[in-house]
Amino acid sequence: MEAVIVAGPSSPELSRKVASLLRLEAIEVFHKFFPDGESYMRLEGNVTGKTAILVQGTHPPQDVHTLQLLLLARTLRERGASEMIAVVPYLAYARQDREFLPGEVVSLKHLLGLLTETGVRTLVTVNPHSPWALNLKGLNSVSVDVTSELAEEASKSFGKFDVVASPGKKGETMAKAAGDAIGAEWAALTSSRDPWTGRVEVRVMGTSVKGRRVLVIDDIISTGGTMVEAIRALNSLGATAVVVACVHGLFVGNAARKILESGALNVLSTDTVPSIYSRLSVAEELVEALRPMIS
Ligand code: R5P
């Protein structure tokens, strides 16, 4: 079955890289905003009878990109795509995977439900915040993990690290994976966020960081609050250098500047969310996941 890449308006460059590595046609989506802010989109190619691989990240503006994803997926089905794969490098709403406070909308579950209703049967995403929450009846979810590649890129760009540290519940797993990839020790950073104020507190667990170069790695940087607390904690324990890496760099507002001003030497991220900090492309890892689905 012939496959084509459909280059969603949020991820044109990554779409083209994936298409080129897979040697597939990339169908462009002409896109503009109406004066009132609504999206206008037009498919510039034919998907009838083909496997359509729609590449559309749902990074900010999340709601715009999410609606575009759903509208495009529905259109591909209507135009007769025989199979639909959604590649969503950054999956929005992944952190609202349960009801933390009574009455909260569990956005991730409903978003995936809507995606499945468009006819998408496979979702490929990169380091989702809560992979366990992606299992939904009728949807085959594939999570691509670029932790090792990110740590290798950090080492290549900014020198050898003695310790890799990572915050949050997945901190230990992520720090170990990254540490193994670059031959460094690992430390977990326990972080807790007050659900009412949003304030984050970070503690360092495991190996000593005194006099050592530390790479702090996380799946996502949003406001930068977690990283700022992590950098402060590491510096107060005597780390000599701290570099910050994340898969999804949302860098809301002046997050990157806050991180650099709080003592990090450098910041890097991948191109799941394109920015000036995107030093690593996830295209090759996406291609590895997609190849078996279309051969
Ligand atoms: C939390 O579990 C995540 O791994 C990140 O640490 C968190 O979402 C980052 O958010 P912010 O940059 O706003 O502190």
Short mmCIF file of C-alpha atoms and ligand atoms in Angstrom, two decimals:
data_model
loop_
_atom_site.label_atom_id
_atom_site.label_comp_id
_atom_site.label_asym_id
_atom_site.label_seq_id
_atom_site.Cartn_x
_atom_site.Cartn_y
_atom_site.Cartn_z
CA MET A 1 0.00 0.00 0.00
CA GLU A 2 1.43 3.39 -1.04
CA ALA A 3 2.10 5.80 1.83
CA VAL A 4 2.34 9.59 1.82
CA ILE A 5 3.31 12.16 4.42
CA VAL A 6 0.83 14.96 5.01
CA ALA A 7 2.73 17.97 6.31
CA GLY A 8 0.53 19.52 9.00
CA PRO A 9 0.79 23.32 9.38
CA SER A 10 2.39 23.07 12.83
CA SER A 11 5.27 20.77 11.80
CA PRO A 12 6.25 21.51 8.18
CA GLU A 13 10.02 21.09 8.59
CA LEU A 14 9.84 17.88 10.58
CA SER A 15 7.29 16.51 8.06
CA ARG A 16 9.69 17.18 5.19
CA LYS A 17 12.61 15.57 7.03
CA VAL A 18 10.55 12.44 7.75
CA ALA A 19 9.30 12.29 4.14
CA SER A 20 12.80 12.66 2.79
CA LEU A 21 14.24 9.93 5.07
CA LEU A 22 11.39 7.57 4.14
CA ARG A 23 11.57 8.63 0.45
CA LEU A 24 7.85 9.39 0.45
CA GLU A 25 5.90 12.16 -1.21
CA ALA A 26 5.13 15.03 1.21
CA ILE A 27 1.70 16.50 0.60
CA GLU A 28 1.66 20.11 1.73
CA VAL A 29 -1.28 21.71 3.49
CA PHE A 30 -1.89 25.28 2.38
CA HIS A 31 -2.79 27.18 5.53
CA LYS A 32 -3.83 30.69 6.46
CA PHE A 33 -5.85 32.37 9.19
CA PHE A 34 -9.06 34.20 8.42
CA PRO A 35 -9.19 37.73 9.86
CA ASP A 36 -11.23 36.43 12.82
CA GLY A 37 -8.55 33.84 13.68
CA GLU A 38 -10.15 30.70 12.23
CA SER A 39 -7.89 28.31 10.28
CA TYR A 40 -8.29 27.81 6.54
CA MET A 41 -6.59 24.66 5.20
CA ARG A 42 -6.37 23.02 1.78
CA LEU A 43 -4.70 19.68 0.97
CA GLU A 44 -2.34 20.02 -1.98
CA GLY A 45 -2.32 16.38 -3.05
CA ASN A 46 -4.27 13.17 -3.31
CA VAL A 47 -4.52 10.60 -0.50
CA THR A 48 -7.19 8.33 -1.98
CA GLY A 49 -6.37 4.67 -1.38
CA LYS A 50 -3.07 5.57 0.36
CA THR A 51 -1.77 5.28 3.90
CA ALA A 52 -1.75 8.90 5.07
CA ILE A 53 0.85 9.78 7.70
CA LEU A 54 -0.23 13.12 9.12
CA VAL A 55 2.57 14.93 10.97
CA GLN A 56 1.13 17.64 13.21
CA GLY A 57 2.54 18.57 16.60
CA THR A 58 0.12 20.11 19.09
CA HIS A 59 2.54 22.52 20.73
CA PRO A 60 1.42 26.14 21.44
CA PRO A 61 -0.96 27.44 20.33
CA GLN A 62 -2.21 24.01 21.46
CA ASP A 63 -5.89 24.51 20.82
CA VAL A 64 -5.31 25.79 17.27
CA HIS A 65 -2.92 22.94 16.44
CA THR A 66 -5.17 20.35 18.05
CA LEU A 67 -8.23 21.45 16.12
CA GLN A 68 -6.18 21.48 12.90
CA LEU A 69 -5.08 17.91 13.66
CA LEU A 70 -8.66 16.74 14.13
CA LEU A 71 -9.99 18.61 11.07
CA LEU A 72 -7.19 17.36 8.83
CA ALA A 73 -7.50 13.76 10.04
CA ARG A 74 -11.23 13.82 9.35
CA THR A 75 -10.56 15.27 5.88
CA LEU A 76 -8.04 12.52 5.07
CA ARG A 77 -10.65 9.92 5.96
CA GLU A 78 -13.27 11.72 3.83
CA ARG A 79 -10.82 11.88 0.87
CA GLY A 80 -10.45 8.10 0.98
CA ALA A 81 -7.14 7.49 2.79
CA SER A 82 -7.04 3.73 3.31
CA GLU A 83 -5.24 4.02 6.64
CA MET A 84 -4.34 6.96 8.85
CA ILE A 85 -1.36 7.37 11.12
CA ALA A 86 -1.13 10.53 13.23
CA VAL A 87 2.40 11.56 14.13
CA VAL A 88 2.06 14.07 16.96
CA PRO A 89 5.64 14.80 18.10
CA TYR A 90 4.46 16.91 21.03
CA LEU A 91 1.13 15.76 22.40
CA ALA A 92 -0.76 18.56 24.15
CA TYR A 93 -2.82 17.93 27.25
CA ALA A 94 -0.73 14.87 28.17
CA ARG A 95 -0.27 16.25 31.69
CA GLN A 96 -4.02 16.37 32.30
CA ASP A 97 -4.20 12.58 32.33
CA ARG A 98 -6.43 12.32 35.40
CA GLU A 99 -8.66 14.26 37.75
CA PHE A 100 -6.26 15.90 40.22
CA LEU A 101 -8.90 18.19 41.73
CA PRO A 102 -12.58 17.27 41.85
CA GLY A 103 -14.47 18.21 38.70
CA GLU A 104 -11.43 18.61 36.44
CA VAL A 105 -11.84 17.65 32.77
CA VAL A 106 -9.53 14.73 31.90
CA SER A 107 -8.51 16.41 28.63
CA LEU A 108 -6.07 13.75 27.39
CA LYS A 109 -8.67 10.98 27.44
CA HIS A 110 -11.21 13.06 25.51
CA LEU A 111 -8.66 14.34 23.02
CA LEU A 112 -7.60 10.79 22.18
CA GLY A 113 -11.26 9.79 21.94
CA LEU A 114 -11.86 12.54 19.36
CA LEU A 115 -8.75 11.52 17.41
CA THR A 116 -9.95 7.92 17.25
CA GLU A 117 -13.35 9.09 16.00
CA THR A 118 -11.70 10.76 12.99
CA GLY A 119 -10.52 7.33 11.86
CA VAL A 120 -6.91 7.53 13.06
CA ARG A 121 -5.89 4.04 14.16
CA THR A 122 -2.25 4.66 15.06
CA LEU A 123 -0.76 7.50 17.09
CA VAL A 124 3.00 8.00 17.10
CA THR A 125 4.31 10.43 19.66
CA VAL A 126 7.63 11.33 21.29
CA ASN A 127 8.30 10.97 25.03
CA PRO A 128 4.68 11.52 26.04
CA HIS A 129 4.27 12.72 29.60
CA SER A 130 2.05 9.77 30.53
CA PRO A 131 2.52 6.86 28.10
CA TRP A 132 0.28 4.64 30.26
CA ALA A 133 -2.63 7.01 29.62
CA LEU A 134 -2.43 6.62 25.83
CA ASN A 135 -3.97 3.16 25.82
CA LEU A 136 -7.40 3.59 24.41
CA LYS A 137 -9.63 1.05 22.73
CA GLY A 138 -9.22 1.25 18.95
CA LEU A 139 -5.97 3.26 19.07
CA ASN A 140 -2.52 1.76 18.66
CA SER A 141 -0.17 4.13 20.50
CA VAL A 142 3.54 4.12 19.78
CA SER A 143 5.84 6.19 22.01
CA VAL A 144 9.27 7.08 20.66
CA ASP A 145 11.89 7.65 23.37
CA VAL A 146 14.73 10.05 22.49
CA THR A 147 16.25 10.30 25.98
CA SER A 148 19.58 8.68 24.97
CA GLU A 149 19.90 10.71 21.79
CA LEU A 150 19.24 13.93 23.72
CA ALA A 151 21.91 13.11 26.31
CA GLU A 152 24.38 12.24 23.53
CA GLU A 153 23.64 15.53 21.77
CA ALA A 154 24.17 17.44 25.04
CA SER A 155 27.54 15.73 25.55
CA LYS A 156 28.59 16.34 21.97
CA SER A 157 27.63 20.03 22.16
CA PHE A 158 28.61 20.95 25.71
CA GLY A 159 31.26 18.46 26.88
CA LYS A 160 31.35 15.45 29.19
CA PHE A 161 28.99 15.23 32.17
CA ASP A 162 29.67 13.41 35.45
CA VAL A 163 26.04 13.14 36.54
CA VAL A 164 22.66 13.15 34.82
CA ALA A 165 19.75 14.29 36.98
CA SER A 166 16.08 14.28 36.16
CA PRO A 167 13.04 15.59 38.04
CA GLY A 168 9.62 14.11 38.61
CA LYS A 169 8.13 10.63 38.90
CA LYS A 170 9.94 9.40 35.78
CA GLY A 171 13.14 11.09 36.98
CA GLU A 172 14.95 7.96 38.03
CA THR A 173 14.19 6.08 34.79
CA MET A 174 15.05 9.03 32.57
CA ALA A 175 18.26 9.90 34.44
CA LYS A 176 19.42 6.24 34.34
CA ALA A 177 18.73 5.93 30.59
CA ALA A 178 20.49 9.20 29.82
CA GLY A 179 23.38 8.41 32.19
CA ASP A 180 23.90 4.97 30.60
CA ALA A 181 23.96 6.55 27.13
CA ILE A 182 26.81 8.93 28.01
CA GLY A 183 28.63 6.97 30.72
CA ALA A 184 27.57 9.25 33.60
CA GLU A 185 26.16 8.57 37.05
CA TRP A 186 22.55 9.50 37.73
CA ALA A 187 20.53 11.31 40.37
CA ALA A 188 16.78 11.65 40.78
CA LEU A 189 15.31 15.02 41.60
CA THR A 190 12.08 14.68 43.52
CA SER A 191 9.79 17.53 42.62
CA SER A 192 6.39 18.29 44.02
CA ARG A 193 3.97 20.90 42.73
CA ASP A 194 1.30 22.47 44.88
CA PRO A 195 -1.89 21.93 42.82
CA TRP A 196 -3.34 25.23 44.05
CA THR A 197 -0.36 27.61 43.74
CA GLY A 198 1.67 25.73 41.08
CA ARG A 199 4.84 26.21 43.19
CA VAL A 200 7.48 23.50 42.68
CA GLU A 201 9.91 22.15 45.30
CA VAL A 202 12.93 20.05 44.21
CA ARG A 203 15.24 17.71 46.23
CA VAL A 204 18.30 15.81 44.94
CA MET A 205 18.38 12.04 45.68
CA GLY A 206 21.15 9.56 44.98
CA THR A 207 24.69 10.37 43.94
CA SER A 208 26.64 13.45 45.07
CA VAL A 209 26.83 16.38 42.67
CA LYS A 210 29.52 18.36 44.57
CA GLY A 211 32.28 19.53 42.22
CA ARG A 212 30.70 17.76 39.26
CA ARG A 213 29.26 18.70 35.87
CA VAL A 214 25.55 17.91 35.78
CA LEU A 215 23.14 17.48 32.88
CA VAL A 216 19.53 17.99 33.97
CA ILE A 217 17.14 16.29 31.60
CA ASP A 218 13.33 16.36 31.54
CA ASP A 219 10.59 15.41 29.13
CA ILE A 220 9.13 18.91 29.05
CA ILE A 221 9.94 22.48 29.99
CA SER A 222 6.88 24.67 30.13
CA THR A 223 7.19 27.69 32.47
CA GLY A 224 10.72 26.62 33.47
CA GLY A 225 9.69 26.61 37.16
CA THR A 226 10.81 23.00 37.75
CA MET A 227 14.17 23.56 36.07
CA VAL A 228 14.85 26.78 37.94
CA GLU A 229 14.28 24.96 41.26
CA ALA A 230 16.42 22.02 40.06
CA ILE A 231 19.30 24.32 39.07
CA ARG A 232 19.12 26.13 42.42
CA ALA A 233 19.15 22.82 44.32
CA LEU A 234 22.12 21.48 42.28
CA ASN A 235 24.12 24.69 42.58
CA SER A 236 23.51 24.87 46.33
CA LEU A 237 24.92 21.33 46.59
CA GLY A 238 28.10 22.41 44.80
CA ALA A 239 27.61 21.35 41.16
CA THR A 240 30.28 23.10 39.09
CA ALA A 241 28.28 23.31 35.87
CA VAL A 242 24.66 22.66 35.01
CA VAL A 243 23.31 22.21 31.47
CA VAL A 244 19.59 21.74 30.86
CA ALA A 245 18.03 19.50 28.21
CA CYS A 246 14.43 18.64 27.45
CA VAL A 247 12.58 16.77 24.75
CA HIS A 248 9.71 19.26 24.44
CA GLY A 249 10.81 22.86 24.90
CA LEU A 250 7.62 24.89 25.22
CA PHE A 251 9.54 27.72 26.92
CA VAL A 252 6.42 29.63 27.87
CA GLY A 253 7.05 33.38 28.19
CA ASN A 254 10.65 33.99 29.26
CA ALA A 255 11.22 30.44 30.57
CA ALA A 256 14.54 29.92 28.74
CA ARG A 257 15.92 33.24 30.00
CA LYS A 258 14.81 32.41 33.56
CA ILE A 259 16.65 29.09 33.32
CA LEU A 260 19.85 30.69 32.03
CA GLU A 261 19.66 33.47 34.63
CA SER A 262 19.24 30.94 37.43
CA GLY A 263 22.65 29.48 36.61
CA ALA A 264 22.37 26.97 33.74
CA LEU A 265 25.22 27.25 31.23
CA ASN A 266 23.13 26.14 28.25
CA VAL A 267 19.71 24.89 27.25
CA LEU A 268 18.85 22.43 24.49
CA SER A 269 15.75 20.68 23.23
CA THR A 270 14.52 18.69 20.24
CA ASP A 271 12.48 19.85 17.25
CA THR A 272 9.18 18.36 18.51
CA VAL A 273 8.57 22.00 19.42
CA PRO A 274 10.63 24.08 17.00
CA SER A 275 12.68 26.85 18.64
CA ILE A 276 16.18 28.33 18.67
CA TYR A 277 17.06 25.67 21.30
CA SER A 278 16.11 22.71 19.02
CA ARG A 279 19.56 21.15 18.53
CA LEU A 280 18.34 17.57 18.02
CA SER A 281 15.90 16.42 15.34
CA VAL A 282 13.62 13.51 16.21
CA ALA A 283 13.10 12.73 12.50
CA GLU A 284 15.32 9.61 12.47
CA GLU A 285 13.65 8.10 15.53
CA LEU A 286 10.19 8.78 14.06
CA VAL A 287 11.28 7.10 10.84
CA GLU A 288 12.46 4.02 12.73
CA ALA A 289 9.00 3.75 14.33
CA LEU A 290 7.14 4.37 11.06
CA ARG A 291 9.15 2.12 8.72
CA PRO A 292 7.70 -1.21 9.94
CA MET A 293 4.17 0.24 9.68
CA ILE A 294 4.44 0.95 5.97
CA SER A 295 6.67 -1.85 4.65
C1 R5P B 1 6.57 17.15 35.25
O1 R5P B 1 6.19 16.04 35.61
C2 R5P B 1 7.30 17.34 33.97
O2 R5P B 1 8.24 16.31 33.75
C3 R5P B 1 8.00 18.69 33.94
O3 R5P B 1 8.97 18.70 34.98
C4 R5P B 1 7.06 19.84 34.14
O4 R5P B 1 5.87 19.67 33.44
C5 R5P B 1 7.72 21.12 33.69
O5 R5P B 1 6.84 22.21 33.85
P1 R5P B 1 7.42 23.64 34.21
O6 R5P B 1 8.48 23.96 33.21
O7 R5P B 1 6.23 24.56 34.09
O8 R5P B 1 7.91 23.59 35.62
#
